[in-house]
Coordinates of C-alpha atoms and ligand atoms in Angstrom, one line a residue:
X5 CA -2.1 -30.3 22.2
X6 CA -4.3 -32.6 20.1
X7 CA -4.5 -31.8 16.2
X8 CA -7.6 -30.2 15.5
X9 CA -8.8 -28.5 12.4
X10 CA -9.1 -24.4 12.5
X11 CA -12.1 -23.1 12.8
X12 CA -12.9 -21.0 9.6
X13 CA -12.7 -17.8 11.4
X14 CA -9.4 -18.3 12.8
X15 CA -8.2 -19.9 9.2
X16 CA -9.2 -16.9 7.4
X17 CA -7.6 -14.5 9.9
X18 CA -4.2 -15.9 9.4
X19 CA -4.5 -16.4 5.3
X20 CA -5.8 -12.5 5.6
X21 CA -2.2 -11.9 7.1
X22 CA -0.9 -13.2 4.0
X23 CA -2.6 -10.8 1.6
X24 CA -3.3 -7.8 3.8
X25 CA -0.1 -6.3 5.5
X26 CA -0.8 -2.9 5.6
X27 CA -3.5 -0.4 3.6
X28 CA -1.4 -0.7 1.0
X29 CA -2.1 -4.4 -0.4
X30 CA -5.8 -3.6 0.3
X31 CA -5.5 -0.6 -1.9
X32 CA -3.5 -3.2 -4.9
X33 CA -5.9 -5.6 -4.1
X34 CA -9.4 -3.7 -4.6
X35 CA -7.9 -1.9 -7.8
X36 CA -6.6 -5.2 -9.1
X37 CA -10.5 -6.5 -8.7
X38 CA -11.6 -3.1 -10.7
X39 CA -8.9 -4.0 -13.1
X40 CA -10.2 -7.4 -13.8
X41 CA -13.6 -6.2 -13.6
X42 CA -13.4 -3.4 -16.6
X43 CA -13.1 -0.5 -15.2
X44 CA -12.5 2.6 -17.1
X45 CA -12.5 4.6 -14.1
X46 CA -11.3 4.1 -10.3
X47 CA -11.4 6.0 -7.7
X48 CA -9.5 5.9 -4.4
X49 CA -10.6 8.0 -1.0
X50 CA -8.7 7.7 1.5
X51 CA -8.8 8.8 5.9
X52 CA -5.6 8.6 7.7
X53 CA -3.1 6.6 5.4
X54 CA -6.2 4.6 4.9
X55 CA -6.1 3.2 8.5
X56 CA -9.4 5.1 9.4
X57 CA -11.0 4.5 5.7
X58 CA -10.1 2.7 2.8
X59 CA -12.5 3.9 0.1
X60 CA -12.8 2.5 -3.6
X61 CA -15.2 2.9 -6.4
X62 CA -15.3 1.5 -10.3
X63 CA -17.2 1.3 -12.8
X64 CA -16.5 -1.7 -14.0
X65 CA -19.5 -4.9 -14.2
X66 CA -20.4 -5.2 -11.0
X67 CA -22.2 -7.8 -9.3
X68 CA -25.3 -9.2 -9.2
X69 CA -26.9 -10.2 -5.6
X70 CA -26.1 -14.1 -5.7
X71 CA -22.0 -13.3 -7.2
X72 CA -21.4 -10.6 -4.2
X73 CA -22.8 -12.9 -1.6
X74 CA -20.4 -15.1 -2.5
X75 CA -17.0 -13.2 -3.2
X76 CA -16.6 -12.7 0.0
X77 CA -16.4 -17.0 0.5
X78 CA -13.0 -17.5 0.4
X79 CA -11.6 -19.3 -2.4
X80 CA -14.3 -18.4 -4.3
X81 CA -13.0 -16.7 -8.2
X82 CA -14.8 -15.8 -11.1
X83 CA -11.4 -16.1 -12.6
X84 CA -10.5 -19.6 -13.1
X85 CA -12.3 -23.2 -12.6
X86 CA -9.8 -25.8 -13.6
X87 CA -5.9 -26.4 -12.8
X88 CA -5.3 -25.4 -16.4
X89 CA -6.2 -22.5 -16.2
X90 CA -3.3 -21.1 -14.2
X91 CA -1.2 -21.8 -17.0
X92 CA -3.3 -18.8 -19.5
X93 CA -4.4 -16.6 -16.7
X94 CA -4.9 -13.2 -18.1
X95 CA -6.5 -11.4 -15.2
X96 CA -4.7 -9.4 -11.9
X97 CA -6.9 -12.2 -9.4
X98 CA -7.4 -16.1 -9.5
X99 CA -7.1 -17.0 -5.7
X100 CA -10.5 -15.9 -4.5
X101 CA -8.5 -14.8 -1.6
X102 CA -8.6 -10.8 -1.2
X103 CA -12.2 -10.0 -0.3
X104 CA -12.6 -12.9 2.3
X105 CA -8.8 -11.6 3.7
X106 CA -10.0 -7.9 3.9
X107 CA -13.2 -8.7 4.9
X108 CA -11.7 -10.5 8.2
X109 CA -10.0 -7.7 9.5
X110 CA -12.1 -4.9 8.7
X111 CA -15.3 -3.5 8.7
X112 CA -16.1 -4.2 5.1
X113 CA -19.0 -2.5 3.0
X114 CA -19.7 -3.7 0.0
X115 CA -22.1 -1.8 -2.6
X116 CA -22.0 -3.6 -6.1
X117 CA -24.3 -3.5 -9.3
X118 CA -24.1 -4.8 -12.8
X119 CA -25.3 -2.6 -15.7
X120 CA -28.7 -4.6 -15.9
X121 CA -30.0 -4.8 -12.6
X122 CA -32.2 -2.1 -11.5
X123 CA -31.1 -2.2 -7.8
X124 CA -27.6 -2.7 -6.4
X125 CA -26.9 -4.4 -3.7
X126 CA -25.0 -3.8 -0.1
X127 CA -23.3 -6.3 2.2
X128 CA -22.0 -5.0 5.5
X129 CA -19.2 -7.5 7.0
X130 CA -17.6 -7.1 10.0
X131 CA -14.6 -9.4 11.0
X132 CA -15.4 -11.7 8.3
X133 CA -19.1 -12.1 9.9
X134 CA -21.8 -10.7 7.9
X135 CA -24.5 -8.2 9.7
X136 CA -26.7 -7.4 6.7
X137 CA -27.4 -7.8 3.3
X138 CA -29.6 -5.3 1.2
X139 CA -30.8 -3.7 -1.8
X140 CA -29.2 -0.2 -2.5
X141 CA -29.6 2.5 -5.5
X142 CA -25.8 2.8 -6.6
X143 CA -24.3 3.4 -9.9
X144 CA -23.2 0.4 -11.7
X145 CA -20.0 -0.8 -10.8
X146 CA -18.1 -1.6 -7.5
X147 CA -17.8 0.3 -4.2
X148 CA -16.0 -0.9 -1.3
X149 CA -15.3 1.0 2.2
X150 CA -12.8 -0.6 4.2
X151 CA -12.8 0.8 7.7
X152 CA -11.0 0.3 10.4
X153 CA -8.1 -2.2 9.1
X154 CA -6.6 -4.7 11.5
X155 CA -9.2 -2.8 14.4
X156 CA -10.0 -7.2 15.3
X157 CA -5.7 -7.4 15.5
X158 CA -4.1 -5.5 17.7
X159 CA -0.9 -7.1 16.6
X160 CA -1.0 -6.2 13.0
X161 CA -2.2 -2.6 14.2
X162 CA 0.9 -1.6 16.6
X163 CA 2.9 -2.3 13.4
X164 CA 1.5 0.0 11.1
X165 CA 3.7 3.1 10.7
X166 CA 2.8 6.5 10.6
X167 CA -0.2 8.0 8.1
X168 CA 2.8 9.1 5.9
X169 CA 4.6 6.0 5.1
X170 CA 1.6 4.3 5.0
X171 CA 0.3 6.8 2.1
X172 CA 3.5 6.9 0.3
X173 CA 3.1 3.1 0.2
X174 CA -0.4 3.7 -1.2
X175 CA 0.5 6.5 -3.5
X176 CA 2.9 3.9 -5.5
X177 CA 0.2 1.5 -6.1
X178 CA -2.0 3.6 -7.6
X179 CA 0.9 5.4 -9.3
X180 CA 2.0 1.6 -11.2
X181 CA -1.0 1.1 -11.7
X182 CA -1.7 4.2 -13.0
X183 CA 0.9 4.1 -15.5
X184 CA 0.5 0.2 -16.6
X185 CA -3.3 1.2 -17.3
X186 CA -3.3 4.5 -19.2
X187 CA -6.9 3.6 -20.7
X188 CA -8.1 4.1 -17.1
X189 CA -8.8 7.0 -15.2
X190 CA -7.6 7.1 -11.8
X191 CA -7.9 9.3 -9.1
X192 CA -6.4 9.1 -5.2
X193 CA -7.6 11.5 -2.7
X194 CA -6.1 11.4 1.1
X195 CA -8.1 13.3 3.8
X196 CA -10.2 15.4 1.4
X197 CA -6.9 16.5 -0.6
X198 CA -7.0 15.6 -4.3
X199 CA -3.2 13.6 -4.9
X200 CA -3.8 12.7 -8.2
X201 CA -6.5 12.7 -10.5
X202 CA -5.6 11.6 -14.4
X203 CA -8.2 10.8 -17.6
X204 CA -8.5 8.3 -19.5
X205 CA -5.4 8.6 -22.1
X206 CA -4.5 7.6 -25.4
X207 CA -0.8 6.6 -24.6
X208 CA 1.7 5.6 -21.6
X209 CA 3.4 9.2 -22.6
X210 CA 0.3 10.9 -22.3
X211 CA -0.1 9.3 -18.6
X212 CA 3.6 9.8 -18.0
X213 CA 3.1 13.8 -19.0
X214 CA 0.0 13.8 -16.2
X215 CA 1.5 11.8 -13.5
X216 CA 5.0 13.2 -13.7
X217 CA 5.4 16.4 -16.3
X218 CA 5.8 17.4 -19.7
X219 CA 9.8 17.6 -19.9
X220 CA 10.3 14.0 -18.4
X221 CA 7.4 13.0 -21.0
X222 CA 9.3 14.6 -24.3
X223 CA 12.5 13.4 -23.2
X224 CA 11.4 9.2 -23.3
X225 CA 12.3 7.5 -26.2
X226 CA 9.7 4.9 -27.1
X227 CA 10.9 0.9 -27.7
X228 CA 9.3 -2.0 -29.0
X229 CA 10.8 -5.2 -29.6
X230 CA 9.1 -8.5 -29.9
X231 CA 10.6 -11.9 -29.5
X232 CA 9.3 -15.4 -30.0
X233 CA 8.2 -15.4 -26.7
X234 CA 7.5 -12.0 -25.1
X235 CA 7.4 -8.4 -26.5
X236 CA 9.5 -5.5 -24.7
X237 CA 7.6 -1.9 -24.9
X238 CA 9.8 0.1 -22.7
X239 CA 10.2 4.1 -22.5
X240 CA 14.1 5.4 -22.0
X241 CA 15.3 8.7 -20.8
X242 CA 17.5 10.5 -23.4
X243 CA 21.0 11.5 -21.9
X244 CA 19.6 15.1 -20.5
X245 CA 17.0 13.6 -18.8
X246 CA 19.5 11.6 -16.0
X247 CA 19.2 11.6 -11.8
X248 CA 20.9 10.7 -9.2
X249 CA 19.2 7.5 -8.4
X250 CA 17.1 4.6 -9.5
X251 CA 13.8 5.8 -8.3
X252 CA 12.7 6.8 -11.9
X253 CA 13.3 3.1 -13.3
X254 CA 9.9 1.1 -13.4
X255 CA 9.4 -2.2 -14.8
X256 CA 6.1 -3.8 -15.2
X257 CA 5.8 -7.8 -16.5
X258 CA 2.2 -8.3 -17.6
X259 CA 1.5 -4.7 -16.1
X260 CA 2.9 -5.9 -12.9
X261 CA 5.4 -3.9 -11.0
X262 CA 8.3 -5.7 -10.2
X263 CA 11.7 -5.6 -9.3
X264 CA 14.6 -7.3 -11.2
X265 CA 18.0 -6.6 -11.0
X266 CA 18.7 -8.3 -13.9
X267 CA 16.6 -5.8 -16.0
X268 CA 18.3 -3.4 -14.0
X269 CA 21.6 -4.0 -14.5
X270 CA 21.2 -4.9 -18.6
X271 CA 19.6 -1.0 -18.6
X272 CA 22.5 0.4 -16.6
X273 CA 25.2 -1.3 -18.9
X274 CA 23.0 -0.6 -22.0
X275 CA 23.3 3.3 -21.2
X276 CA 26.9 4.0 -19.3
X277 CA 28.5 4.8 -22.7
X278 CA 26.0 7.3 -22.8
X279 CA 25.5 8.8 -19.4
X280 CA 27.9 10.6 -16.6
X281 CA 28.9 8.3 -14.0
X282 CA 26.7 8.2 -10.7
X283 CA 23.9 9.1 -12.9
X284 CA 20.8 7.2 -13.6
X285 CA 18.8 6.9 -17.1
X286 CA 14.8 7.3 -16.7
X287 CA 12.8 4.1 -17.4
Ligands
LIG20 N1 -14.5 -4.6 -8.4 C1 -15.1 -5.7 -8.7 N2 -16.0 -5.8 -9.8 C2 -16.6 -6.9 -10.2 N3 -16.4 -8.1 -9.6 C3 -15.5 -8.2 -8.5 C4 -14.9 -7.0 -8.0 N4 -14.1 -7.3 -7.0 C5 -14.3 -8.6 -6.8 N5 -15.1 -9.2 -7.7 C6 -15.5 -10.6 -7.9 O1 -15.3 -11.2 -6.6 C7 -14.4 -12.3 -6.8 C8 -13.5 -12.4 -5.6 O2 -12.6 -11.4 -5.5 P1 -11.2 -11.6 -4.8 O3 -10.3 -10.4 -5.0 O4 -11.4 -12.1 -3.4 O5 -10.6 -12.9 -5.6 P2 -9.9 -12.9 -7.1 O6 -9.7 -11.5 -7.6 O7 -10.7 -13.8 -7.9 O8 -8.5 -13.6 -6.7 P3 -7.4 -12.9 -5.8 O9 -7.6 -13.4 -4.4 O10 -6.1 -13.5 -6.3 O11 -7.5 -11.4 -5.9 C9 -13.7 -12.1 -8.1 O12 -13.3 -13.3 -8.7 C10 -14.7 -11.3 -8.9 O13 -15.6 -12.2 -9.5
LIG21 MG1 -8.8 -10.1 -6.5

């Protein structure tokens, strides 16, 4: 076959495979956006593990007519402008790639105002094509309804498991996210059943006392510790408060969840001496 350049809808559909595997990394995604955008509150709604409906709403600044038309474009970032700036990024986003991804295997509605404009307004996309663009009363902030995911790719589709796994996958994201933004309210609701729901808080142990409950709260001990280069605020579980796995350790870089088994493993050592073997502190 000659070369020939991708057309853009066939481009987009494969970088969309890249950022959107499941209804999970549209769920990071969108609250990453309300993140950057800041939100003080966001709220997830949700219809069969979110392969019917993806629902997400903020409150953050919004977007005027002219900036939604064009999040959608991919590569296209309020988030950086030069090369430089991806050494000092300080925000969740700077690919311009998640809209245009989700956009291009969904039906995508997108209702958006900023604090000043009287009107919001509503883009309807479906499969990366848009079918209308209007004014709409909403309150100011961000509101995206995914519906439908992968409903253009029947490949991606067959793979997604059942509405279960699919939600547990979604009620971790909001969960790290949750607890690496205690300042913002979140709540996640799954087929019209509340799964969480937690106010704005003054501390990580105040989120930590609403996600999980009050004894695993009281029994973290708070650390701080900076360095030259990076500063360590983590939350240990006294001796009393051990299980009998790792699921309870979390660790965040820049309020990222990640996974390191070098963090791991210095936490393990640092806590053998005082913990019963085949236990596990709380992190
Ligand atoms: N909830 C939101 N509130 C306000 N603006 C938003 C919101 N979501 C997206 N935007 C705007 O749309 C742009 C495109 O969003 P998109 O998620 O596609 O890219 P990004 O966040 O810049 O980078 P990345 O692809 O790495 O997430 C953002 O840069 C931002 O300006
Ligand atoms: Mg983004």
């Amino acid at each position: 076959m000659p070369i020939q350049v991708l057309t853009s809808d066939v481009a987009n559909k494969i970088a969309a495979g890249e950022v959107v595997e499941r209804p999970a990394s549209v769920v990071k995604e969108i609250v990453e956006n309300a993140i950057d955008a800041d939100s003080t509150s966001v709220n997830v709604d949700l219809r069969a593990g979110g392969k019917r409906l993806i629902k997400i709403s903020d409150n953050g600044i919004g977007m005027s007519r002219e900036d939604a038309l064009i999040a959608t474009e991919r590569h296209a970032t309020s988030k950086i402008n030069k090369i430089e700036d991806l050494e000092s990024i300080q925000t969740f986003g700077f690919r311009g790639e998640a809209l245009p991804s989700i956009a291009s295997v969904s039906k995508l509605e997108l209702l958006t105002r900023t604090a000043d404009q009287l009107e919001g307004t509503k883009i309807t996309i479906e499969g990366g094509n848009v079918q209308s663009v209007e004014e709409s009363g909403c309150s100011p902030g961000t509101h995206l309804s995914v519906k439908n995911l992968f409903y253009n790719v029947p490949a991606r589709l067959k793979f997604l498991k059942t509405e279960t796994t699919e939600m547990n996958h979604i009620n971790n994201q909001v969960m790290w996210a949750a607890l690496a933004h205690p300042s913002i309210a979140f709540s996640l609701r799954h087929n019209d059943r509340s799964l969480l729901n937690v106010r704005v808080c003054e501390s990580v142990i105040e989120r930590v006392r609403l996600l999980y409950s009050k004894d695993l709260a009281e029994g973290l001990i708070e650390i701080e510790s900076e360095q030259s280069s990076f500063k360590i605020h983590a939350f240990i579980g006294n001796a009393d408060l051990t299980k009998s796995n790792r699921n309870y350790q979390l660790f965040f870089l820049n309020r990222r969840p990640i996974r390191s088994k070098v963090v791991s493993a210095a936490l393990n050592e640092a806590m053998q001496s005082f913990i019963a073997k085949g236990r596990y502190a709380v992190a």
